[in-house]
PDB file of C-alpha atoms in Angstrom:
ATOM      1  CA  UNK S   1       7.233  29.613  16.865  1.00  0.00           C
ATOM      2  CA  UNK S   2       9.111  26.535  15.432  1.00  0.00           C
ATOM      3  CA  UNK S   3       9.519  23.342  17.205  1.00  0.00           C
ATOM      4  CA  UNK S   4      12.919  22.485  18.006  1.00  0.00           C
ATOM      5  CA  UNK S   5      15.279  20.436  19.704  1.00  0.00           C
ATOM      6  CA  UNK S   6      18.489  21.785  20.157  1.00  0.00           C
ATOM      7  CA  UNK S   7      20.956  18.753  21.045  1.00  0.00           C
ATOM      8  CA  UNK S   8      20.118  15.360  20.557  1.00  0.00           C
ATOM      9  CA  UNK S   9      18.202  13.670  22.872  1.00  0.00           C
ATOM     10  CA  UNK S  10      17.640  16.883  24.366  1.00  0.00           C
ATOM     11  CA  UNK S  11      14.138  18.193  24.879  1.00  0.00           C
ATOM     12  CA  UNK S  12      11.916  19.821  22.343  1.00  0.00           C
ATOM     13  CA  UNK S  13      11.301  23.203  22.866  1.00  0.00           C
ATOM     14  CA  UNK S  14      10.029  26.586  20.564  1.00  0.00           C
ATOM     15  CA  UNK S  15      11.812  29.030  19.471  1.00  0.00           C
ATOM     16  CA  UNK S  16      11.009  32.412  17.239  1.00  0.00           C
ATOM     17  CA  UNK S  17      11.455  32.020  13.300  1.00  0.00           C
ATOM     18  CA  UNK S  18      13.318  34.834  13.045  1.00  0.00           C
ATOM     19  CA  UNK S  19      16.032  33.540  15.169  1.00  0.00           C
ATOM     20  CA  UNK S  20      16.674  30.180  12.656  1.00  0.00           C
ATOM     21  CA  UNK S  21      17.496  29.579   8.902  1.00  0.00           C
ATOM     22  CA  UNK S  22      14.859  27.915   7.374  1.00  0.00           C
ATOM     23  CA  UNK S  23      15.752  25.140   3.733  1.00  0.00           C
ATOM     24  CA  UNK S  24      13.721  23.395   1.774  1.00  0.00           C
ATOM     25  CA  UNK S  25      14.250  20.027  -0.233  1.00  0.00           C
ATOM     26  CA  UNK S  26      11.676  17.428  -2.568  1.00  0.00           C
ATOM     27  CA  UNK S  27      12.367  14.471  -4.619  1.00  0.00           C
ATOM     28  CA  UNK S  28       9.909  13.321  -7.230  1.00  0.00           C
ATOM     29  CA  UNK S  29       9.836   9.797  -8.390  1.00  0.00           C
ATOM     30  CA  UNK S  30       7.547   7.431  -9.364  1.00  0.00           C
ATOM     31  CA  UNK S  31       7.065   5.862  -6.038  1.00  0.00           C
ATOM     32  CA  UNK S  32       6.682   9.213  -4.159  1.00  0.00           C
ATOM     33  CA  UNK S  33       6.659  13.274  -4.047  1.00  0.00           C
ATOM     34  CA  UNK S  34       8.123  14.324  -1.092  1.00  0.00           C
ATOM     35  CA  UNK S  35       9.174  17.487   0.451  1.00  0.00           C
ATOM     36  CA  UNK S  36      10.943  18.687   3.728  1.00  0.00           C
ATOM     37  CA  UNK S  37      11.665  22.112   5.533  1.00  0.00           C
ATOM     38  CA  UNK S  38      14.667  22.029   7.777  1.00  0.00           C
ATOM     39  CA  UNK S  39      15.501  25.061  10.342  1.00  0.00           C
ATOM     40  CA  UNK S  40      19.356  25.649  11.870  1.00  0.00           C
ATOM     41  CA  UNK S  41      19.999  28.305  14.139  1.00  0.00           C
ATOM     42  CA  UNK S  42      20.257  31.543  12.649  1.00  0.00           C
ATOM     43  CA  UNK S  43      23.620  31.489  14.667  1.00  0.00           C
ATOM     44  CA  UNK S  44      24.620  28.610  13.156  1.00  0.00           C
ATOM     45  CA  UNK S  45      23.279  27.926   9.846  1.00  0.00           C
ATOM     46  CA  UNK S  46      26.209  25.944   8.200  1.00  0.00           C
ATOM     47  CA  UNK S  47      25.244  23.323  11.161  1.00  0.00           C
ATOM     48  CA  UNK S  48      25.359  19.543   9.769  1.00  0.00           C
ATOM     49  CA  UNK S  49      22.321  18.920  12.200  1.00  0.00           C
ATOM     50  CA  UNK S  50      19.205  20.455  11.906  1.00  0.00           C
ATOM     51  CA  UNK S  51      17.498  21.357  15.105  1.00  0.00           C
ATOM     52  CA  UNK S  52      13.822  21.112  12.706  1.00  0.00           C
ATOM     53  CA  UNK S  53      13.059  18.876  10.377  1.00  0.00           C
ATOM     54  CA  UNK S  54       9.480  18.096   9.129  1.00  0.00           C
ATOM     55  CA  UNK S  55       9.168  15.460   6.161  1.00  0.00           C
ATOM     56  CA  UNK S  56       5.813  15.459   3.603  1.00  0.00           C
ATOM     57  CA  UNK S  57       5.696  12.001   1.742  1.00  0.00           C
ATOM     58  CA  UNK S  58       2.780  11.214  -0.565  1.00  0.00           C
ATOM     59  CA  UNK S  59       2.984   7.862  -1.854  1.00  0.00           C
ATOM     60  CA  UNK S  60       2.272   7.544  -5.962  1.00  0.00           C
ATOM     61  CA  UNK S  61       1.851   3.815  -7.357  1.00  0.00           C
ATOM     62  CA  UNK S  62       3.163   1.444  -5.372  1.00  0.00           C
ATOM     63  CA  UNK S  63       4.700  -1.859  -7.476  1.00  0.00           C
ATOM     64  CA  UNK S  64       4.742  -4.229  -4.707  1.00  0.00           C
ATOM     65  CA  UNK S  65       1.961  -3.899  -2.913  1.00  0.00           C
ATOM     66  CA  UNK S  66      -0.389  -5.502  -5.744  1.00  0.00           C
ATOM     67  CA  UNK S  67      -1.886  -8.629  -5.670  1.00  0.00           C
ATOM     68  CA  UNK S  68      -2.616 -10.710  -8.672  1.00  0.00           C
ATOM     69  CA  UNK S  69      -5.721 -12.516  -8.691  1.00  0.00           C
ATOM     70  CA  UNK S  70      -6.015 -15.862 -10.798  1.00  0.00           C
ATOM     71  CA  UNK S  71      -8.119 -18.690 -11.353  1.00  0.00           C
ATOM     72  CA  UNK S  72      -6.700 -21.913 -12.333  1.00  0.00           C
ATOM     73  CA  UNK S  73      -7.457 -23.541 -15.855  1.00  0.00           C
ATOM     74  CA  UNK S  74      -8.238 -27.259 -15.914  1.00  0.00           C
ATOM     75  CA  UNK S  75      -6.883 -27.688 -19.505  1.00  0.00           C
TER      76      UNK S  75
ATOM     77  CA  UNK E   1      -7.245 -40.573 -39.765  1.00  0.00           C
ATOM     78  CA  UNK E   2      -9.778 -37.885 -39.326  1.00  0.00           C
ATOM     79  CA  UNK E   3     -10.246 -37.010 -43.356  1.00  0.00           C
ATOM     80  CA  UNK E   4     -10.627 -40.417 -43.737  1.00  0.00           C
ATOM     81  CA  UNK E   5     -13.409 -40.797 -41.626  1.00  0.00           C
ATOM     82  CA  UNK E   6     -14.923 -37.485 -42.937  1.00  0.00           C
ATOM     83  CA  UNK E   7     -14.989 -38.921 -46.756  1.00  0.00           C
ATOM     84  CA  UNK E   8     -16.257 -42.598 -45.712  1.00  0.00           C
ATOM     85  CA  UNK E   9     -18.962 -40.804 -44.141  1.00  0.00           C
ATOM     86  CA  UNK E  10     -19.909 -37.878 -47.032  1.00  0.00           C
ATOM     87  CA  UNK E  11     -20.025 -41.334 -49.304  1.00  0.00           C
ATOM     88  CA  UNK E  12     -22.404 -43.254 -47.049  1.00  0.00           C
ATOM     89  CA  UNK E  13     -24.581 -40.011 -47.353  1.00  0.00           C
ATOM     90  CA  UNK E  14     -24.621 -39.894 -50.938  1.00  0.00           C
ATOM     91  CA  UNK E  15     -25.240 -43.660 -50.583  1.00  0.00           C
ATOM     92  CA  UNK E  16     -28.034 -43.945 -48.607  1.00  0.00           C
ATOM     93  CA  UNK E  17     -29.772 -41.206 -50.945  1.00  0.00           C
ATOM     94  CA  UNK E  18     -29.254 -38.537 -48.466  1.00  0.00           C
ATOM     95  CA  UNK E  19     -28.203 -35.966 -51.140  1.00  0.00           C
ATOM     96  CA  UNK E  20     -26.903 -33.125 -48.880  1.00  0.00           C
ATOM     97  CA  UNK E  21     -23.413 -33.375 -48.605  1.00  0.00           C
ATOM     98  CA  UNK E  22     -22.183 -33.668 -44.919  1.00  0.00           C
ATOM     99  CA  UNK E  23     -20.471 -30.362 -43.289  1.00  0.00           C
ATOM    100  CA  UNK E  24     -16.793 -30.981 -43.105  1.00  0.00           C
ATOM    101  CA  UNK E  25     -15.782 -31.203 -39.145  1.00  0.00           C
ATOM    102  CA  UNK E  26     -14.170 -27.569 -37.965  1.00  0.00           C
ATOM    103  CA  UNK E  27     -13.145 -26.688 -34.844  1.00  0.00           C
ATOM    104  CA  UNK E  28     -15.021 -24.542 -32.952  1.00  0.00           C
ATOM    105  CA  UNK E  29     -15.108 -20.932 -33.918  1.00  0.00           C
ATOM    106  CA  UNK E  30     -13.862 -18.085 -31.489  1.00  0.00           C
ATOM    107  CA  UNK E  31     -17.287 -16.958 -30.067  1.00  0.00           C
ATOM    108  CA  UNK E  32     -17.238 -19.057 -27.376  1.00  0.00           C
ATOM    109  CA  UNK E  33     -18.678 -17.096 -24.578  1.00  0.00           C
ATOM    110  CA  UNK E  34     -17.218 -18.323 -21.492  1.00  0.00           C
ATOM    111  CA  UNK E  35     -14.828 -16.700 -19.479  1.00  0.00           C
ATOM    112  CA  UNK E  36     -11.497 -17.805 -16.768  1.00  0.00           C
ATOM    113  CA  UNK E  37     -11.070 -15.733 -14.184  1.00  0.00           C
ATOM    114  CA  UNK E  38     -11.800 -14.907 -10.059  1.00  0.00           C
ATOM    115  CA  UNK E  39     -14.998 -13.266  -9.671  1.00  0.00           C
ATOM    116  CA  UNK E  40     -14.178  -9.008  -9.339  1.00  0.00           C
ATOM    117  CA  UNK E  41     -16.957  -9.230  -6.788  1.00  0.00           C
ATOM    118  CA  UNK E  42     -15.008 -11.796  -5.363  1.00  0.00           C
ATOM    119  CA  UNK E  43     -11.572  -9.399  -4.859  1.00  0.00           C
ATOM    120  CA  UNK E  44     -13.952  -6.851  -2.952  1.00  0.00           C
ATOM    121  CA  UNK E  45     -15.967  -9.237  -0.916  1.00  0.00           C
ATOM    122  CA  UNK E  46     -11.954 -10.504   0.436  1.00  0.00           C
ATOM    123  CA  UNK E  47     -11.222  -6.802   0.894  1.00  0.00           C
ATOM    124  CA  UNK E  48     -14.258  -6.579   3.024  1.00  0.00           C
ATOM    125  CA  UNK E  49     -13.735  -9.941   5.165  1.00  0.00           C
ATOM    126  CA  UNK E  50     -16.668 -11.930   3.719  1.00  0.00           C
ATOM    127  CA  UNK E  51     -14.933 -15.116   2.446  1.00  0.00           C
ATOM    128  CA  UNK E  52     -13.545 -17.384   4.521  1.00  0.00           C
ATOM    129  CA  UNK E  53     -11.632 -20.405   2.356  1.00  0.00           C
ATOM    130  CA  UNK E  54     -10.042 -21.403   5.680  1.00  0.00           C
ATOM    131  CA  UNK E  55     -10.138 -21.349   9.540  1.00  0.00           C
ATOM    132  CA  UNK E  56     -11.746 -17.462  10.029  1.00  0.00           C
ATOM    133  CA  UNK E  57     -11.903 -15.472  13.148  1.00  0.00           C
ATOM    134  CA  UNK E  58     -15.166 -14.818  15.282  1.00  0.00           C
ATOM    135  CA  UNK E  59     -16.235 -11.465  14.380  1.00  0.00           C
ATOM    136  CA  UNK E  60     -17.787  -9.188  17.169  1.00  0.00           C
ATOM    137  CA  UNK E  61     -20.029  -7.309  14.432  1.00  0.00           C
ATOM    138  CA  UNK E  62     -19.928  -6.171  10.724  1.00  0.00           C
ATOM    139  CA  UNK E  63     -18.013  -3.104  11.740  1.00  0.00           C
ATOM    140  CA  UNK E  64     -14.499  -2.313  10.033  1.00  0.00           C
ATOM    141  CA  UNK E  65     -11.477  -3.671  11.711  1.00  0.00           C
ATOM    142  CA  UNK E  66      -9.367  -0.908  13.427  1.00  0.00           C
ATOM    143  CA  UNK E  67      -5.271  -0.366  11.490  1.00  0.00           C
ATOM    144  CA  UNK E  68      -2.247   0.857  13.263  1.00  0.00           C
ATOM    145  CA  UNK E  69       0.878   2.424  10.742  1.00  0.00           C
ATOM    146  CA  UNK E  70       4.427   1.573  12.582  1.00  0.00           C
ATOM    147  CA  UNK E  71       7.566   3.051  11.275  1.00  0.00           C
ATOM    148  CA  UNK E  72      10.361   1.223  10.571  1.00  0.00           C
ATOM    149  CA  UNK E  73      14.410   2.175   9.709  1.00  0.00           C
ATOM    150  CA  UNK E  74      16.304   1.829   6.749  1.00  0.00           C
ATOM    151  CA  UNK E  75      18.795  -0.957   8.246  1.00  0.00           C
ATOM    152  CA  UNK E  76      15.574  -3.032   8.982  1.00  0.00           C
ATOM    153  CA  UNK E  77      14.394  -6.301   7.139  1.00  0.00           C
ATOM    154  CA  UNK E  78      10.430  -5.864   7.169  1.00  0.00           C
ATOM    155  CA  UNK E  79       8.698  -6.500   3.904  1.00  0.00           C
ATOM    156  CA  UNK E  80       5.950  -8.863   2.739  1.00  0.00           C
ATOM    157  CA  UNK E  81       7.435 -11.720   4.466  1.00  0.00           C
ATOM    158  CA  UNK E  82       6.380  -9.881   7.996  1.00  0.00           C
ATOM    159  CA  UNK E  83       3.134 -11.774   9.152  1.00  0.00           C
ATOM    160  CA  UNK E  84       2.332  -9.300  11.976  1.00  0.00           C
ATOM    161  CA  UNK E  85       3.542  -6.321  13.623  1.00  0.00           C
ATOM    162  CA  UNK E  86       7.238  -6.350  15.120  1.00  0.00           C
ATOM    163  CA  UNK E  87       8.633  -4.440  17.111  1.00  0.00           C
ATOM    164  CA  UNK E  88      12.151  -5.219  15.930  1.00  0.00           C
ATOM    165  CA  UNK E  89      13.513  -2.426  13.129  1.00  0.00           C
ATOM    166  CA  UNK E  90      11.048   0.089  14.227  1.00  0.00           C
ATOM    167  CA  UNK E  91      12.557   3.842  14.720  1.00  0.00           C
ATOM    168  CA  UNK E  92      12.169   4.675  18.608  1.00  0.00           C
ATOM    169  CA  UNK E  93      12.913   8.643  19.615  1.00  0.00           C
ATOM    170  CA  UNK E  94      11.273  11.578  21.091  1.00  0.00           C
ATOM    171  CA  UNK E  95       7.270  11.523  20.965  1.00  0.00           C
ATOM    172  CA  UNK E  96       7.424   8.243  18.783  1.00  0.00           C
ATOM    173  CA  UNK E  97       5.352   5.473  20.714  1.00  0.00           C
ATOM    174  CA  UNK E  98       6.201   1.789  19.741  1.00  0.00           C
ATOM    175  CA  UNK E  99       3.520   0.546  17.273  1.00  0.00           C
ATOM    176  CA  UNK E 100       3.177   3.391  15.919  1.00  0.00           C
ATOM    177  CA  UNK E 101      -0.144   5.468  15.217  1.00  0.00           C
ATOM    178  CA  UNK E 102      -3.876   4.294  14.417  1.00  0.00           C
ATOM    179  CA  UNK E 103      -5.169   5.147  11.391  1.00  0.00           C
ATOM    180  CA  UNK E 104      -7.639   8.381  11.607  1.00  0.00           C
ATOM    181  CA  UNK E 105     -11.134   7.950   9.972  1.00  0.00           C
ATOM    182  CA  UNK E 106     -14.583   6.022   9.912  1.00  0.00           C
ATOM    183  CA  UNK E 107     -13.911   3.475   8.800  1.00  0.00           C
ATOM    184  CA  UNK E 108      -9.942   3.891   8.348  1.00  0.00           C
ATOM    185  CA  UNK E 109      -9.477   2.113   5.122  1.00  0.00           C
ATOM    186  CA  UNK E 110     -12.133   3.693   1.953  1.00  0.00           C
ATOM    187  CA  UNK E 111     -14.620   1.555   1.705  1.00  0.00           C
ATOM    188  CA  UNK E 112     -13.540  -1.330  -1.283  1.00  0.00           C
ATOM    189  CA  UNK E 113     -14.409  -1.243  -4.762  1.00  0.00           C
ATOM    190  CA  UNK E 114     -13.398  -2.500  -8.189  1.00  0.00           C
ATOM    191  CA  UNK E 115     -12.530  -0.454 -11.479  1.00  0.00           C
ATOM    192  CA  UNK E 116     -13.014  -3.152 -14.170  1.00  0.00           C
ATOM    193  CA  UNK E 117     -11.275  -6.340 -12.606  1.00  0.00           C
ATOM    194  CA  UNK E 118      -9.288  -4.557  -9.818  1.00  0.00           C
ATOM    195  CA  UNK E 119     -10.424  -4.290  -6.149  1.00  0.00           C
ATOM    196  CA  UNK E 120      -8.616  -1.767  -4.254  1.00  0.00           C
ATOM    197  CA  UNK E 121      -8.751   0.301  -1.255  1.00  0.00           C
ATOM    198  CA  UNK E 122      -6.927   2.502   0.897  1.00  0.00           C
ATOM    199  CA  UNK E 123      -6.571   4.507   3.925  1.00  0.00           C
ATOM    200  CA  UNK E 124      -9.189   7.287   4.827  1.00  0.00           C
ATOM    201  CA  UNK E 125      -6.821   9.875   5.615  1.00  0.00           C
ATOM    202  CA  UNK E 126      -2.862  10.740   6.197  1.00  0.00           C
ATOM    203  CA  UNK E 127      -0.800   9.085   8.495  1.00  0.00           C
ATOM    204  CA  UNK E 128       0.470  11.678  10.728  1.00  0.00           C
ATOM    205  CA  UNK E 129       3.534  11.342  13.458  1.00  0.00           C
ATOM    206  CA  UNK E 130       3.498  14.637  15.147  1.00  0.00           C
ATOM    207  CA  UNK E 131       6.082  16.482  17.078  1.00  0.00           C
ATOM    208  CA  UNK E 132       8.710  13.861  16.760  1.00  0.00           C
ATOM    209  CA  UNK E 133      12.554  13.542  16.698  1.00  0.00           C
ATOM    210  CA  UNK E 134      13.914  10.045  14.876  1.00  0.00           C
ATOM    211  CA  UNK E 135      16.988  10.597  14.422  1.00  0.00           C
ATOM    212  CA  UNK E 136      18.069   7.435  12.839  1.00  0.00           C
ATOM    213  CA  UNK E 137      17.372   6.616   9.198  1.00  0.00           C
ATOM    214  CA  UNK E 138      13.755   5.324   8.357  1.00  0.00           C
ATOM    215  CA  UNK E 139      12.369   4.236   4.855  1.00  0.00           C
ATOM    216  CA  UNK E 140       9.160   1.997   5.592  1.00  0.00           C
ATOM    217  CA  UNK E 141       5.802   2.154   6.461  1.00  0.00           C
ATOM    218  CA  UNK E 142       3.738  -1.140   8.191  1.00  0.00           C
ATOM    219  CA  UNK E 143       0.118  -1.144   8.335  1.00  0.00           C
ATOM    220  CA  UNK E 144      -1.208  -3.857  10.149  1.00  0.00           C
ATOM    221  CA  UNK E 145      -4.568  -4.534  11.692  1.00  0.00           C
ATOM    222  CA  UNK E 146      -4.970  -3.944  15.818  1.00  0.00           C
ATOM    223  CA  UNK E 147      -8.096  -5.366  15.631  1.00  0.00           C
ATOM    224  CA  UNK E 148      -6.991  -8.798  14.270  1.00  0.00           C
ATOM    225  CA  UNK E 149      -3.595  -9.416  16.670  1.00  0.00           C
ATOM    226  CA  UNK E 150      -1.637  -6.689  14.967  1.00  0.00           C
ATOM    227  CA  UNK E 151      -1.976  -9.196  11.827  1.00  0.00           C
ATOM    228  CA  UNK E 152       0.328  -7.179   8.680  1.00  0.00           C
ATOM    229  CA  UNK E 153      -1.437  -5.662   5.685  1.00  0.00           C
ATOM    230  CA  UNK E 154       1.129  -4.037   4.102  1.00  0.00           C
ATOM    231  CA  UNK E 155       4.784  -2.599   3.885  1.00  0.00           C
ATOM    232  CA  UNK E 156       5.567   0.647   1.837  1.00  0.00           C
ATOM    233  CA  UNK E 157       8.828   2.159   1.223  1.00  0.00           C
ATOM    234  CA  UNK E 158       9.804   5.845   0.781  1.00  0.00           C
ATOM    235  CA  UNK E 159      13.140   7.675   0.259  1.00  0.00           C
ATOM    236  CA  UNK E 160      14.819   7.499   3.284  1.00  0.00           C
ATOM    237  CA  UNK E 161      14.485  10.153   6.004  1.00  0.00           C
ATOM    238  CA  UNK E 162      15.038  11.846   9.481  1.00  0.00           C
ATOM    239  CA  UNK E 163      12.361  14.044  11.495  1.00  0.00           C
ATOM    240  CA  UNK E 164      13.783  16.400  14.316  1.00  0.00           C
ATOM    241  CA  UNK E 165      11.145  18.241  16.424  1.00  0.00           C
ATOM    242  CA  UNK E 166       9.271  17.742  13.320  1.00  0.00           C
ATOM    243  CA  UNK E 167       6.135  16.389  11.812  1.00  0.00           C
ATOM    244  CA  UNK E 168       6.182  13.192   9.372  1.00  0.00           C
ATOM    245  CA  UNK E 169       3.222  13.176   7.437  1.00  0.00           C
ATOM    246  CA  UNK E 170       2.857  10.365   4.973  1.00  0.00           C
ATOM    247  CA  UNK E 171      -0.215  10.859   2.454  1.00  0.00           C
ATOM    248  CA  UNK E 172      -1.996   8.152   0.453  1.00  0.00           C
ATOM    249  CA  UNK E 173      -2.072   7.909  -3.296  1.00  0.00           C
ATOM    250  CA  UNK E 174      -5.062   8.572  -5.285  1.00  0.00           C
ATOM    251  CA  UNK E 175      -7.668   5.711  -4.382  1.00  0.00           C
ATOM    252  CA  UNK E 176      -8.370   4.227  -7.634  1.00  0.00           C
ATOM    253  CA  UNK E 177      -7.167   0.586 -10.053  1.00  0.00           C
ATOM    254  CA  UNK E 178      -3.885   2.156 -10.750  1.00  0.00           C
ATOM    255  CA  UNK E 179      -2.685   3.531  -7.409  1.00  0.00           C
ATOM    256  CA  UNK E 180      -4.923   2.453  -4.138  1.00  0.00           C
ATOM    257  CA  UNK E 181      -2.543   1.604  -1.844  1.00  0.00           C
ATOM    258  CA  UNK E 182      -4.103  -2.110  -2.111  1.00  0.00           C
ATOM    259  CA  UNK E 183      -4.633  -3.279  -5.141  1.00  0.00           C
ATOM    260  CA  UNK E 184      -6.495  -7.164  -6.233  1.00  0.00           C
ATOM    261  CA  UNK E 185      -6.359  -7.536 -10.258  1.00  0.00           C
TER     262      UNK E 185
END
């Protein structure tokens, strides 16, 4: 059973796999790897909204949260 | 001026029967031993709260201060300039509670250390939104401390994104000098 919330705003409810399309998407950068699995209705799978949509985001090196520390020179 | 000096004294050596010529005056070789630079013990010890160069806060114990992770959307302004946690910019939607979600482990933050001269540290485990719908745009990540008046630690961006009925899951980099998700060098 997948999660789902069929109009906006609506409420979430389940529904059975079998009756949904499922996609998947990533991007890979140097900041982050990320994937995500979107279902539509099986009825419906051309739909601009999915009624799933589950994100995985694992942050890589991140440039600006790095603190440089430094002592002052006298001379 | 200085040559000068350096002859009119070599002469008064050989003068007053010294014999040994005097060494020429060079500047110091490079072997001096001392070094510039904040203490690496120093960049942990701030990690862990135990200098305080101004006013401090009155600590109830030695335990680790508790962290909160709020979301916050992509048309939003929060950065580095954020001193504590706002609610203004932050995604709202199904399941999503304002403030966000605590930060799961004992402690919640690996315990500091150094590689070399970097401190760093970061969260214990994933930050996990479960079961959520936000449907408008989000790209950032605050982590701020609930223990210390929702005082800001951090702000990390991602591509942005939407969750529907979904799960956002946002796991930490490798905990090391190069990547911990706060770094001190």
């Amino acid at each position: 059973m997948i999660n789902v919330q069929l109009e906006a705003d609506g409420p979430i409810t389940q529904m059975d796999e079998a009756d949904l399309v499922k996609s998947k998407g990533s991007i890979d950068n140097d900041n982050e790897a990320t994937t995500w699995v979107e279902y539509r209705l099986a009825s419906d799978p051309n739909a601009a909204r999915a009624v799933h949509r589950s994100v995985h985001v694992t942050l890589k090196k991140q440039p600006g949260v790095f603190a440089s520390g430094v002592a002052a020179s006298f001379n | 001026m200085r040559k000068t000096l350096i002859s009119k004294a070599v002469a008064a050596a050989f003068l007053l029967g010294l014999g040994a010529p005097i060494a020429p005056l060079t500047a110091p070789t490079a072997e001096a031993a001392n070094t510039q630079g904040m203490a690496t013990s120093f960049k942990v010890e701030v990690l862990n709260g135990i200098h305080a160069l101004g006013t401090s806060v009155v600590r109830a114990g030695t335990t680790p201060d508790s962290f909160k992770a709020a979301l916050y959307l992509a048309s939003a302004t929060t950065g580095p300039g954020n001193t504590v946690y706002t609610a203004t910019g932050e995604v709202s939607g199904t399941n999503y509670v304002a403030g966000g979600v605590d930060l799961t482990g004992s402690p919640d933050w690996i315990a500091p250390t150094s590689t070399g001269t970097t401190a760093f540290s970061t969260p214990s485990n994933s930050i996990v939104f479960t079961t959520v719908t936000l449907a408008t745009a989000f790209d950032a990540v605050m982590i701020y401390n609930s223990t210390q008046g929702n005082k800001a630690v951090s702000v990390h961006t991602f591509g942005s994104q939407t969750v529907t009925a979904g799960t956002f899951t946002l796991t930490m980099p490798t905990n090391d000098a190069t990547t911990g998700l706060i770094r001190i060098a």
